[in-house]
Short mmCIF file of C-alpha atoms and ligand atoms in Angstrom, two decimals:
data_model
loop_
_atom_site.label_atom_id
_atom_site.label_comp_id
_atom_site.label_asym_id
_atom_site.label_seq_id
_atom_site.Cartn_x
_atom_site.Cartn_y
_atom_site.Cartn_z
CA MET A 19 -35.77 -52.17 137.12
CA TYR A 20 -36.53 -48.84 135.59
CA LEU A 21 -34.99 -46.95 132.70
CA GLN A 22 -35.23 -43.34 133.86
CA GLN A 23 -33.40 -41.52 131.15
CA LEU A 24 -31.81 -42.29 127.80
CA GLN A 25 -29.39 -40.12 125.88
CA LEU A 26 -28.48 -40.75 122.27
CA GLN A 27 -25.64 -39.05 120.46
CA ASP A 28 -25.07 -39.78 116.76
CA PHE A 29 -26.85 -43.10 117.10
CA ARG A 30 -28.61 -44.09 113.82
CA ASN A 31 -30.64 -41.04 112.71
CA TYR A 32 -30.41 -39.30 116.11
CA ARG A 33 -27.90 -36.48 116.56
CA GLN A 34 -28.46 -35.44 120.15
CA GLN A 35 -31.54 -36.60 122.01
CA GLU A 36 -32.48 -36.99 125.64
CA VAL A 37 -35.53 -39.02 126.62
CA ILE A 38 -37.02 -38.95 130.10
CA PHE A 39 -39.25 -41.89 131.00
CA SER A 40 -41.66 -40.43 133.50
CA ALA A 41 -44.42 -43.07 133.33
CA PRO A 42 -44.34 -46.87 133.39
CA LYS A 43 -45.69 -46.87 129.84
CA THR A 44 -44.28 -44.87 126.96
CA ILE A 45 -45.71 -44.76 123.46
CA LEU A 46 -43.49 -43.61 120.59
CA VAL A 47 -45.69 -42.55 117.72
CA GLY A 48 -44.65 -41.34 114.29
CA ASP A 49 -44.60 -41.97 110.56
CA ASN A 50 -42.45 -44.64 108.98
CA ALA A 51 -38.67 -44.21 108.99
CA GLN A 52 -38.58 -41.51 111.72
CA GLY A 53 -36.54 -43.32 114.38
CA LYS A 54 -39.00 -45.27 116.56
CA SER A 55 -37.35 -48.66 116.12
CA ASN A 56 -33.93 -47.04 116.33
CA LEU A 57 -34.73 -45.87 119.84
CA LEU A 58 -35.82 -49.34 120.94
CA GLU A 59 -32.70 -50.72 119.32
CA ALA A 60 -30.59 -48.49 121.57
CA VAL A 61 -32.33 -49.98 124.62
CA GLU A 62 -31.84 -53.47 123.18
CA LEU A 63 -28.11 -52.74 122.91
CA LEU A 64 -27.97 -51.65 126.54
CA SER A 65 -29.56 -54.93 127.56
CA SER A 66 -27.78 -57.41 125.29
CA LEU A 67 -24.89 -55.53 123.60
CA SER A 68 -26.27 -56.72 120.30
CA SER A 69 -28.95 -55.69 117.88
CA HIS A 70 -31.22 -58.16 116.12
CA ARG A 71 -31.31 -56.04 112.98
CA ALA A 72 -27.81 -54.61 112.54
CA SER A 73 -25.37 -56.90 110.80
CA ARG A 74 -22.47 -54.51 111.35
CA GLU A 75 -21.83 -52.06 114.15
CA ARG A 76 -21.05 -49.39 111.58
CA GLU A 77 -24.76 -49.17 110.74
CA LEU A 78 -25.53 -48.02 114.27
CA ILE A 79 -23.43 -44.88 114.01
CA HIS A 80 -24.88 -41.83 112.26
CA ARG A 81 -23.68 -42.01 108.68
CA ASP A 82 -21.89 -38.65 108.90
CA ARG A 83 -20.09 -39.49 112.16
CA ASP A 84 -17.31 -41.72 113.44
CA GLN A 85 -18.68 -42.58 116.81
CA ALA A 86 -21.94 -42.81 118.73
CA TRP A 87 -22.95 -42.80 122.38
CA ILE A 88 -25.85 -44.50 124.11
CA ARG A 89 -26.09 -43.37 127.71
CA ALA A 90 -28.74 -44.19 130.27
CA THR A 91 -29.74 -43.83 133.88
CA ILE A 92 -31.12 -47.05 135.27
CA ARG A 93 -32.69 -47.64 138.66
CA ARG A 94 -32.24 -51.12 139.98
CA TRP A 95 -32.81 -52.39 143.52
CA ASP A 96 -33.45 -48.70 144.26
CA VAL A 97 -29.90 -47.85 143.27
CA GLU A 98 -29.30 -45.46 140.39
CA ARG A 99 -26.63 -46.23 137.84
CA GLN A 100 -25.23 -44.43 134.82
CA VAL A 101 -24.33 -46.74 131.98
CA GLY A 102 -22.85 -45.94 128.59
CA ILE A 103 -21.85 -47.58 125.33
CA LEU A 104 -19.45 -45.82 123.00
CA LEU A 105 -19.52 -47.22 119.46
CA ARG A 106 -16.55 -46.47 117.24
CA ASN A 107 -16.32 -46.74 113.52
CA GLY A 108 -13.81 -49.52 112.88
CA GLY A 109 -12.94 -49.89 116.57
CA ARG A 110 -14.04 -51.83 119.59
CA LYS A 111 -16.96 -50.56 121.59
CA SER A 112 -16.27 -49.19 125.00
CA LEU A 113 -18.54 -49.87 127.99
CA GLN A 114 -18.99 -47.78 131.08
CA VAL A 115 -20.79 -48.09 134.38
CA ASN A 116 -20.82 -45.04 136.68
CA GLY A 117 -17.98 -43.49 134.67
CA GLN A 118 -15.73 -46.55 134.96
CA THR A 119 -14.67 -48.33 131.80
CA LEU A 120 -15.27 -52.08 131.90
CA ASN A 121 -12.91 -54.56 130.29
CA ARG A 122 -15.33 -57.42 129.95
CA HIS A 123 -18.68 -57.47 128.15
CA LEU A 124 -19.80 -59.93 130.78
CA ASP A 125 -19.80 -57.23 133.46
CA PHE A 126 -22.00 -54.93 131.41
CA LEU A 127 -24.62 -57.55 130.53
CA GLY A 128 -27.13 -57.69 133.33
CA GLN A 129 -27.13 -53.94 134.03
CA LEU A 130 -30.45 -53.74 132.21
CA ASN A 131 -32.76 -56.58 131.23
CA ALA A 132 -35.29 -56.17 128.46
CA VAL A 133 -37.62 -58.32 126.41
CA LEU A 134 -38.13 -57.08 122.87
CA PHE A 135 -41.08 -58.12 120.75
CA SER A 136 -41.01 -56.91 117.15
CA SER A 137 -42.54 -58.24 113.95
CA TRP A 138 -39.19 -59.91 113.37
CA ASP A 139 -40.07 -62.26 116.26
CA LEU A 140 -42.92 -63.76 114.25
CA GLU A 141 -40.12 -65.68 112.57
CA ILE A 142 -39.82 -67.63 115.83
CA VAL A 143 -43.01 -69.35 114.68
CA ARG A 144 -42.73 -69.05 110.91
CA GLY A 145 -39.02 -68.94 110.17
CA ASN A 146 -36.29 -71.51 109.89
CA PRO A 147 -34.78 -73.20 112.98
CA GLU A 148 -32.01 -70.63 113.24
CA TYR A 149 -34.50 -68.01 114.47
CA ARG A 150 -35.62 -70.28 117.29
CA ARG A 151 -32.09 -71.15 118.31
CA SER A 152 -31.13 -67.50 118.29
CA TRP A 153 -34.19 -66.67 120.42
CA LEU A 154 -33.14 -69.23 123.04
CA ASP A 155 -29.58 -67.92 123.00
CA ARG A 156 -30.73 -64.34 123.52
CA VAL A 157 -32.87 -65.33 126.50
CA LEU A 158 -30.05 -67.38 128.00
CA ILE A 159 -27.60 -64.49 127.78
CA GLN A 160 -29.99 -62.38 129.84
CA LEU A 161 -30.52 -65.10 132.43
CA GLU A 162 -26.87 -65.98 132.65
CA PRO A 163 -24.46 -63.56 130.92
CA VAL A 164 -21.67 -66.16 130.97
CA TYR A 165 -23.71 -68.10 128.41
CA GLY A 166 -22.41 -65.64 125.77
CA GLN A 167 -18.95 -67.06 126.39
CA ILE A 168 -20.21 -70.65 126.37
CA ARG A 169 -21.88 -70.13 123.01
CA GLU A 170 -18.81 -68.38 121.61
CA ASP A 171 -16.60 -71.30 122.71
CA TYR A 172 -18.88 -73.67 120.84
CA ALA A 173 -18.98 -71.46 117.73
CA ARG A 174 -15.18 -71.28 117.66
CA THR A 175 -14.85 -75.06 118.04
CA LEU A 176 -17.39 -75.57 115.27
CA ARG A 177 -15.56 -73.20 112.90
CA GLN A 178 -12.27 -74.99 113.50
CA ARG A 179 -13.75 -78.46 113.12
CA ASN A 180 -15.46 -77.38 109.89
CA ALA A 181 -12.19 -75.97 108.58
CA LEU A 182 -10.57 -79.33 109.26
CA LEU A 183 -13.41 -81.24 107.56
CA LYS A 184 -12.95 -79.01 104.51
CA SER A 185 -9.17 -79.32 104.37
CA GLU A 186 -7.34 -81.76 102.08
CA SER A 187 -5.09 -83.17 104.78
CA ARG A 188 -7.71 -84.39 107.19
CA ASP A 189 -5.73 -86.01 109.99
CA PRO A 190 -7.99 -88.53 111.84
CA GLU A 191 -6.06 -87.98 115.07
CA VAL A 192 -6.69 -84.26 114.94
CA LEU A 193 -10.34 -84.85 114.11
CA LEU A 194 -10.67 -86.95 117.27
CA VAL A 195 -9.42 -84.01 119.30
CA TRP A 196 -11.99 -81.72 117.68
CA ASN A 197 -14.72 -84.29 118.25
CA GLN A 198 -13.99 -84.17 121.98
CA ALA A 199 -14.04 -80.39 121.94
CA LEU A 200 -17.31 -80.33 119.99
CA ILE A 201 -18.93 -82.69 122.48
CA LYS A 202 -17.65 -80.80 125.51
CA THR A 203 -18.62 -77.31 124.35
CA GLY A 204 -21.78 -78.52 122.58
CA MET A 205 -23.22 -80.22 125.64
CA ARG A 206 -22.93 -77.04 127.68
CA VAL A 207 -25.06 -75.22 125.13
CA MET A 208 -27.57 -78.04 124.73
CA ARG A 209 -28.09 -78.57 128.44
CA ARG A 210 -28.84 -74.90 129.02
CA ARG A 211 -31.20 -74.63 126.09
CA GLN A 212 -33.02 -77.77 127.15
CA ARG A 213 -33.45 -76.48 130.71
CA LEU A 214 -34.67 -73.15 129.39
CA ILE A 215 -37.38 -74.84 127.32
CA GLN A 216 -38.49 -76.84 130.36
CA ARG A 217 -38.84 -73.66 132.39
CA LEU A 218 -40.54 -71.65 129.66
CA GLN A 219 -43.06 -74.32 128.76
CA PRO A 220 -45.49 -74.04 131.74
CA LEU A 221 -45.30 -70.22 131.70
CA ALA A 222 -45.96 -70.02 127.97
CA GLN A 223 -48.83 -72.47 128.28
CA THR A 224 -50.52 -70.43 130.98
CA TRP A 225 -50.12 -67.16 129.09
CA HIS A 226 -51.33 -68.69 125.89
CA HIS A 227 -54.53 -69.90 127.57
CA GLN A 228 -55.07 -66.55 129.15
CA ILE A 229 -54.54 -64.39 126.07
CA SER A 230 -56.32 -66.53 123.54
CA GLY A 231 -59.07 -67.49 125.96
CA GLY A 232 -59.06 -70.76 124.07
CA GLN A 233 -58.54 -74.37 124.86
CA GLU A 234 -55.55 -74.88 122.59
CA GLU A 235 -52.62 -76.58 124.22
CA LEU A 236 -49.24 -75.03 123.50
CA THR A 237 -46.22 -77.32 123.79
CA LEU A 238 -42.55 -76.50 123.36
CA SER A 239 -39.83 -79.07 123.05
CA TYR A 240 -36.12 -79.02 122.34
CA GLN A 241 -35.24 -81.42 119.55
CA SER A 242 -31.73 -82.74 119.15
CA GLN A 243 -30.09 -85.66 117.40
CA VAL A 244 -28.43 -86.23 120.77
CA PRO A 245 -31.22 -85.64 123.28
CA CYS A 246 -30.15 -84.37 126.66
CA PRO A 247 -30.61 -87.08 129.36
CA PRO A 248 -31.50 -86.45 133.02
CA THR A 249 -28.62 -84.58 134.65
CA ASP A 250 -26.49 -87.42 136.04
CA ALA A 251 -26.31 -89.52 132.85
CA THR A 252 -23.49 -87.50 131.30
CA ASP A 253 -21.41 -90.53 130.26
CA ALA A 254 -24.31 -92.05 128.33
CA TRP A 255 -24.84 -88.68 126.68
CA ILE A 256 -21.21 -88.41 125.61
CA ALA A 257 -21.43 -91.95 124.21
CA ALA A 258 -24.58 -91.08 122.26
CA PHE A 259 -22.90 -87.95 120.86
CA GLN A 260 -19.87 -89.99 119.79
CA GLU A 261 -22.11 -92.58 118.18
CA GLN A 262 -23.83 -89.89 116.11
CA LEU A 263 -20.46 -88.49 115.05
CA GLN A 264 -19.40 -91.95 113.92
CA ARG A 265 -22.64 -92.57 112.08
CA LEU A 266 -22.30 -89.27 110.24
CA ALA A 267 -18.53 -89.37 109.72
CA LYS A 268 -18.75 -90.20 106.03
CA ALA A 269 -21.42 -87.60 105.28
CA GLU A 270 -19.46 -84.97 107.21
CA SER A 271 -16.28 -85.56 105.27
CA GLN A 272 -18.18 -85.56 101.97
CA ARG A 273 -19.95 -82.32 102.76
CA GLY A 274 -17.07 -80.74 104.64
CA THR A 275 -19.23 -79.57 107.52
CA SER A 276 -20.37 -80.67 111.00
CA LEU A 277 -23.77 -82.35 110.91
CA VAL A 278 -24.42 -82.90 114.60
CA GLY A 279 -24.42 -80.50 117.53
CA PRO A 280 -26.51 -77.64 118.93
CA HIS A 281 -26.12 -75.67 115.69
CA ARG A 282 -28.44 -78.25 114.12
CA ASP A 283 -30.94 -78.47 116.99
CA GLU A 284 -34.50 -77.26 116.79
CA VAL A 285 -37.34 -76.04 119.00
CA ASP A 286 -40.73 -77.53 118.20
CA LEU A 287 -43.77 -75.34 118.81
CA TYR A 288 -47.07 -77.18 118.71
CA LEU A 289 -50.67 -76.09 119.15
CA ASN A 290 -52.88 -79.08 119.92
CA GLY A 291 -50.24 -81.34 118.45
CA ILE A 292 -50.03 -79.45 115.14
CA PRO A 293 -46.87 -77.49 114.23
CA ALA A 294 -47.71 -73.86 114.99
CA ARG A 295 -46.15 -72.69 111.75
CA LEU A 296 -48.90 -74.50 109.85
CA TYR A 297 -51.52 -73.25 112.20
CA GLY A 298 -53.95 -70.56 111.38
CA SER A 299 -53.87 -66.86 111.06
CA GLN A 300 -51.27 -64.18 111.58
CA GLY A 301 -53.25 -63.21 114.67
CA GLN A 302 -52.87 -66.69 116.14
CA GLN A 303 -49.15 -66.68 115.44
CA ARG A 304 -48.86 -63.23 117.02
CA THR A 305 -50.72 -64.50 120.10
CA LEU A 306 -48.33 -67.42 120.34
CA VAL A 307 -45.25 -65.21 120.13
CA LEU A 308 -46.78 -62.86 122.69
CA ALA A 309 -47.24 -65.85 125.04
CA LEU A 310 -43.60 -66.83 124.50
CA LYS A 311 -42.45 -63.27 125.19
CA LEU A 312 -44.52 -63.01 128.38
CA ALA A 313 -43.09 -66.36 129.48
CA GLU A 314 -39.62 -64.98 128.80
CA LEU A 315 -40.42 -61.84 130.77
CA HIS A 316 -41.68 -63.73 133.80
CA LEU A 317 -38.79 -66.18 133.75
CA ILE A 318 -36.29 -63.31 133.70
CA GLU A 319 -38.17 -61.69 136.58
CA GLU A 320 -38.09 -64.97 138.53
CA VAL A 321 -34.38 -65.50 137.98
CA ILE A 322 -33.17 -61.90 138.29
CA GLY A 323 -35.61 -60.91 141.01
CA GLU A 324 -36.78 -57.76 139.22
CA PRO A 325 -39.05 -57.34 136.21
CA PRO A 326 -37.26 -56.53 132.92
CA LEU A 327 -38.40 -53.84 130.50
CA LEU A 328 -40.83 -54.78 127.78
CA LEU A 329 -40.23 -53.26 124.33
CA LEU A 330 -43.02 -53.67 121.79
CA ASP A 331 -42.04 -52.61 118.30
CA ASP A 332 -45.03 -52.22 116.00
CA VAL A 333 -46.85 -55.19 117.48
CA LEU A 334 -49.33 -53.79 119.98
CA ALA A 335 -51.54 -51.97 117.49
CA GLU A 336 -51.77 -55.22 115.52
CA LEU A 337 -53.40 -57.03 118.44
CA ASP A 338 -57.16 -56.87 118.85
CA LEU A 339 -58.52 -54.91 121.81
CA HIS A 340 -59.17 -58.03 123.88
CA ARG A 341 -55.54 -59.15 123.53
CA GLN A 342 -54.26 -55.64 124.22
CA ASN A 343 -56.25 -55.62 127.45
CA GLN A 344 -54.99 -59.06 128.41
CA LEU A 345 -51.48 -57.78 127.92
CA LEU A 346 -52.22 -54.72 130.00
CA ASP A 347 -53.44 -56.96 132.82
CA ALA A 348 -50.26 -58.97 132.58
CA ILE A 349 -47.89 -56.04 132.84
CA GLN A 350 -49.93 -53.59 134.96
CA ASN A 351 -47.72 -50.76 136.18
CA ARG A 352 -45.09 -53.14 137.44
CA ILE A 353 -43.36 -53.67 134.11
CA GLN A 354 -41.95 -50.65 132.32
CA THR A 355 -43.09 -50.82 128.72
CA VAL A 356 -42.06 -48.86 125.64
CA VAL A 357 -44.31 -49.24 122.62
CA THR A 358 -44.00 -47.95 119.06
CA ALA A 359 -46.83 -47.33 116.61
CA THR A 360 -47.62 -45.25 113.55
CA HIS A 361 -51.11 -44.31 114.82
CA LEU A 362 -52.71 -43.91 118.19
CA ASN A 363 -56.21 -44.88 117.11
CA ALA A 364 -55.51 -48.63 117.26
CA PHE A 365 -54.77 -48.50 121.00
CA ALA A 366 -57.25 -49.64 123.61
CA ALA A 367 -58.32 -46.69 125.75
CA PRO A 368 -56.59 -47.80 128.99
CA TRP A 369 -53.25 -47.77 127.19
CA LEU A 370 -53.68 -44.19 126.05
CA GLY A 371 -54.91 -43.06 129.44
CA SER A 372 -51.88 -44.22 131.37
CA ALA A 373 -49.02 -43.71 128.93
CA GLN A 374 -46.63 -40.89 128.24
CA ILE A 375 -46.69 -40.21 124.50
CA TYR A 376 -43.70 -39.04 122.46
CA HIS A 377 -44.00 -37.97 118.82
CA VAL A 378 -41.02 -39.05 116.75
CA HIS A 379 -40.07 -37.03 113.70
CA GLN A 380 -36.78 -37.27 111.79
CA GLY A 381 -34.68 -38.44 114.68
CA SER A 382 -36.18 -36.04 117.19
CA LEU A 383 -38.76 -36.49 119.97
CA ARG A 384 -41.38 -34.17 121.38
CA LEU A 385 -44.07 -34.71 123.98
P1 LIG B 429 -41.30 -47.74 110.77
O1 LIG B 429 -42.60 -47.19 111.22
O2 LIG B 429 -41.22 -47.85 109.29
O3 LIG B 429 -40.86 -48.98 111.45
P2 LIG B 429 -39.32 -46.29 112.35
O4 LIG B 429 -39.73 -44.97 112.89
O5 LIG B 429 -39.29 -47.42 113.26
O6 LIG B 429 -40.21 -46.59 111.07
P3 LIG B 429 -36.48 -46.54 112.18
O7 LIG B 429 -36.17 -47.88 111.69
O8 LIG B 429 -36.34 -46.26 113.63
O9 LIG B 429 -37.91 -46.12 111.65
O10 LIG B 429 -35.57 -45.45 111.45
C1 LIG B 429 -35.27 -45.52 110.13
C2 LIG B 429 -34.58 -44.25 109.71
O11 LIG B 429 -33.29 -44.16 110.30
C3 LIG B 429 -34.41 -44.26 108.20
O12 LIG B 429 -34.75 -43.00 107.72
C4 LIG B 429 -32.94 -44.52 108.04
O13 LIG B 429 -32.43 -43.92 106.88
C5 LIG B 429 -32.36 -43.87 109.28
N1 LIG B 429 -31.06 -44.45 109.64
C6 LIG B 429 -30.77 -45.72 109.94
N2 LIG B 429 -29.47 -45.89 110.20
C7 LIG B 429 -28.90 -44.67 110.07
C8 LIG B 429 -27.57 -44.18 110.20
N3 LIG B 429 -26.55 -44.97 110.53
N4 LIG B 429 -27.34 -42.84 109.98
C9 LIG B 429 -28.37 -42.02 109.65
N5 LIG B 429 -29.63 -42.44 109.51
C10 LIG B 429 -29.91 -43.73 109.69
MG1 LIG B 430 -39.90 -49.40 113.04
#
């Protein structure tokens, strides 16, 4: 798929900006705080309808305005489509495809797929388990947009069960009902995350070997208090979930919160059997995340049938020239890539030779 054109109106620090993507690689270069990440964020919104760095939608709209537009022309399966997101201050966002307003978010997700790699993603290795869970959830939404609904169902169940655990009048009969709901919605999330890890693992391993040129063995595994069994053992799985709930019943009522379920699960990342977070340099951690991102990219391509966009925010210039060239080999001209940087001198020559370069200054772009 190819993002041909992007139009921003009152989005973050942009007032009115059109961007034409005329080469498979685009570099956005500029000083700090000029709008480079903001532009990638707009593309991220088109692909996932969420931003990893905005806590409230209000932040996305220019501070002097009440609404913002992100519009784009996307070519997919050789068909051109116009898509648009209208963000409103204090209102719901409105989504359009070819001028038609869509009622469901689900129908908009999947118009554009993108893999974003920013320094924030280093938290996948270094940060707390929530970062890893959220990474899996973001990938799953791209692979299967309905997963957004599945995760929301679980989150709602969890909120209601927690409210019950906190309340004074904790009716055991009602709790039993919420236990069933937690198990039912939780297993849907866990099964998908587990399958995702199984599919990412061989891809990530291969990429890690290739980029690092080393012999280190990368392993990923999904860790849960109620491990997911082979597909047809659902009854045993439900029983194991119930057993955990019973075991933790006292602790849950004391603490007033749910202590078992996918919101407590974890992804283990190991290099040669050692937790990657304890392992080595920033460069090694960056290499690992790059391997995970390339695995993500190739899995999306495999499932969707077309390569997604790759968005690299401030990370390429941090890689040494060997790793930059490995990355270039991996993406070639097949994968449309948008890269941000504050300087061009850290780029390997082949990147500069084949890319279109935009200079970003105070929310405005020039070639
Ligand atoms: P860096 O190199 O530091 O990462 P950047 O070019 O990626 O910089 P961005 O994060 O894209 O910078 O843009 C930050 C700028 O956008 C800041 O000047 C910030 O004040 C401005 N900005 C962010 N949100 C809004 C908004 N809602 N309205 C107006 N300006 C905003
Ligand atoms: Mg930035």
